[in-house]
Every structure is written in structure tokens, then in C-alpha cells.
Amino acid sequence: MTDRWEDIDKLILRAGPFAFEDYEGSEDFKNILHKAKILVIGAGGLGCEILKDLALSGFKDIHVIDLDTIDISNLNRQFLFTKKDVDKPKATTAANFIMDRVEGCKVTPHYCPIQDFDESFYSQFKIVISGLDNIEARRWLNAMLFSLLEFDTDGNPDMSTMIPLIDGGSEGFKGQVRVIFPGFGSCFECQMDAFPPQQKFPICTIRNTPRNADHCIEYASTVIWQESHEEKLDGDVHEHVQFVYEKALERAKSFNIEGVTYQRSQKIIKNIIPAVASTNAIISAACVNECFKLVTQCSFYLDNYMMYVGNNLYTYTFKYERKTDCLVCSSKTLKWKIDKTKKLEELIEQLKTDEKLQLKGPSIRSEGKSIFFNKGPLRTKTEKNLTKQLHELFQDGQTMTVMDRSMPNALVLEIVFDK
């Protein structure tokens, strides 16, 4: 009878042409593989493939986080789910499927947002693999893992606190894999320039002369939502999507426009690009391949970016360089230049619209004093500062601490008044 791990043994019990020079295969590496605790973020198109690949590659201790439930539209590519699973949590359903099929593999599900966990949770994992479909959550995860990194008295990273992040993403026939080592090389934030800007419709068009279903949905998700809600629109919350869908449908009917659906509304809100199952399979396999190499050290790993272009079967790799002014991995304090006669509300709008920061709802403190809080009881106490000029609240060269839900840790910016 063929040994269950025969194919794995060929990779880790002997040296190969792509192994490190001093690599010597050993049963110890198989034990390390079986015991390695791996965290998977997302149980969607990429996540289902990643979980399957990990389980079949010898990983036996896997955790998965996903806040979503299964929709009928997921079934064409998220193969761990069937029709009877619709409306069930993705994380729980995927975990049960894997454990039913792969003997000895334990998958622990977490049906919640990634922001529900603190440093003590994330610090227990050897590697984190991300299969997320939104940039905000990936930025948050990147910053969280970097915050876990500790340094010695000479300023050198403590390798025992470094948790690699393997980030996978797919967009139609294209996909990419990033291997990020906090404290070494570029982080996810350094690579933000690689993401194309989201499609935006001219406000005059969607307000006055909508011509298609997308215009109606965009109007409902921006203008109508913002006029009636204080909280941010979340494409993963059913009630939010339902509100946008109903308002968009009403608007479409008044302009004799067809094509507004719930699924299309969610697609516009989340800026979803149609998924291709084969791309998901290839990118997920590449992610798990990198995870396997990092855990067993049986081969050189990616340094640090791979792009796959499926419509012409082209793949290339290159190294992203670290940004010296990165918000997450740079030690420099970012200087923020602004006219001192500007009002605080103008500064906040600038922080939200800046292409580098991309903050959602910043709160600001300075030298232990609350300048503005975006939510909660402190908003009522601090919103009077919104109309004050900056020179009334800050001194030139003073630092401000900015907190935002897109970042797990505070951001420190130095105020520089434009002379």
C-alpha cells in the first residue's frame, strides 16, 4: 500500500535541485510540517482552495477566519460548499468539509471579522495566508503582523516574533502572490501603488442623468446612503446591500432603467471583479507552495512578488523594494504639510482622500489631548473642533496621532504648517 505522504517525502526527506546548499532531508521536517499552526484569512474562492491544498500537503493544525455566509452565487467556484449550505457561515462549513475528508487534519473556524482578534491571537501562528478580496482588510492584517515584530537593543528584528504573510489575490484571469516578511523587505503597504484605482462615475451623471443600472446603484450607495446613515457602507452586511438594492431599484424604475439586482448591487459596493475558478486554483496553489517551502525549508521561496496572467498564460516575478516613507514598516515620522488657516474638518477630509493614507474615518489626538473622535460619546464632545482653524489646535512641528479602522495601530504624523 502506498504511504499517504509518499509524495511529500520526496520533497522533504532528500535534497533537491532547488534546495538550499546545506539542506539535508529529515523526518523532523515532516513533524514540523504536521505541527505548524497556519492561519487562513478568508474562505471564499481563494480560501476554499487554500484550505484544501494545505490539508493535502500535510498541514494538520489550521485556523480559518471569515465573516461571510454562503450565497448561491458562490457555488460555481467555492467548491467546499453545496446548495444545502446556503446561508451558513463559510468558515464553519469549510472547516467541517475539510475535516470530514482529510483524516487527522484539524481546522478551527472563526466566524467573525479579522479585527475581532488582538495581538495575542495572531502571535500564535507560524504563517498567515490571506485570501481576502478587499484592500482595507489586507492593509489591516499587514499592519497587525508588523506590530508583532520585536527588536533587540541594536535595532535588529527578533526572528522569533516575525510571522510571514503570504498574500494571494485574483482578478478575473489575473492573479498575484506576495511573500512578506515583517522587518525584511517591503510590506503590503509598500506595494499599494500597484493596485489600480477603483472605477468612479461622474457625480453629475449619477445624480442627474443615470443611463444604466450601475449609475443607479452608485447613486444609492454614495449619495442616498451617506444622507441617511452615519456608518460606513459594508458590502458584506446583508442589510446594507439590501438598502442599496431597494433604493437603486426605485431610482431605476423612475428612469425606466432595467438590470438592478441584489448581486449587481453588492458587486458595485465591493468593486468585485468576476472570479475565474482556474485562476483561484493556480494562485492558491502558489500560496500553499510558498507556505510549504517556508515551513520545511526544502526550497528557495519567492522574493517577493509573482504575477500570473491567465489570458495568455504568462507568469513573471520581481522584487518589490521597501519604501523609505512607508506608513507601516518605515521608522520615519511622516510629515503632513497643510495651511494653518485650514479647518480641522478640511484636514480630516485631506486624510481620507489622500491616495497614500486612504483612511476611512480618522480620529485624532495630540499630546494626550482628544482633538476629534469619529464615533461614540467623544464625537459629541469633540465635533466643535471641526470648524476651528488648525493653528488653534496644533503648533507647527507638533505630532498628531491618527486612529482609523483601516489600521490596527495608531499612525503618527508631524504637522508642518505651510508658510
Tab-separated table of C-alpha atoms in Angstrom, residues 3 18 35 45 58 69 78 96 146 148 205 212 214-215 220 230 274 297 299 331 350 354 380:
chain	number	residue	atom	x	y	z
A	3	ASP	CA	2.273	5.591	2.028
A	18	PHE	CA	16.176	23.913	-5.760
A	35	LYS	CA	2.650	20.646	13.867
A	45	GLY	CA	-12.809	31.494	-3.877
A	58	GLY	CA	0.422	17.656	5.333
A	69	THR	CA	-22.161	33.430	4.829
A	78	GLN	CA	-16.180	27.783	-3.924
A	96	ASN	CA	-16.212	20.779	8.578
A	146	PHE	CA	4.231	44.055	11.584
A	148	LEU	CA	4.044	41.860	16.454
A	205	THR	CA	-24.138	61.762	-14.309
A	212	ASN	CA	-27.686	52.303	-16.697
A	214	ASP	CA	-24.626	50.810	-12.360
A	215	HIS	CA	-25.343	54.548	-12.207
A	220	ALA	CA	-27.854	54.743	-3.905
A	230	GLU	CA	-23.561	57.698	9.697
A	274	PRO	CA	-15.732	38.423	-11.804
A	297	GLN	CA	12.943	24.983	4.189
A	299	SER	CA	13.470	25.029	-1.379
A	331	SER	CA	10.758	54.202	11.148
A	350	GLN	CA	-7.498	65.503	3.255
A	354	ASP	CA	-5.036	61.114	0.237
A	380	THR	CA	-20.234	64.906	20.627
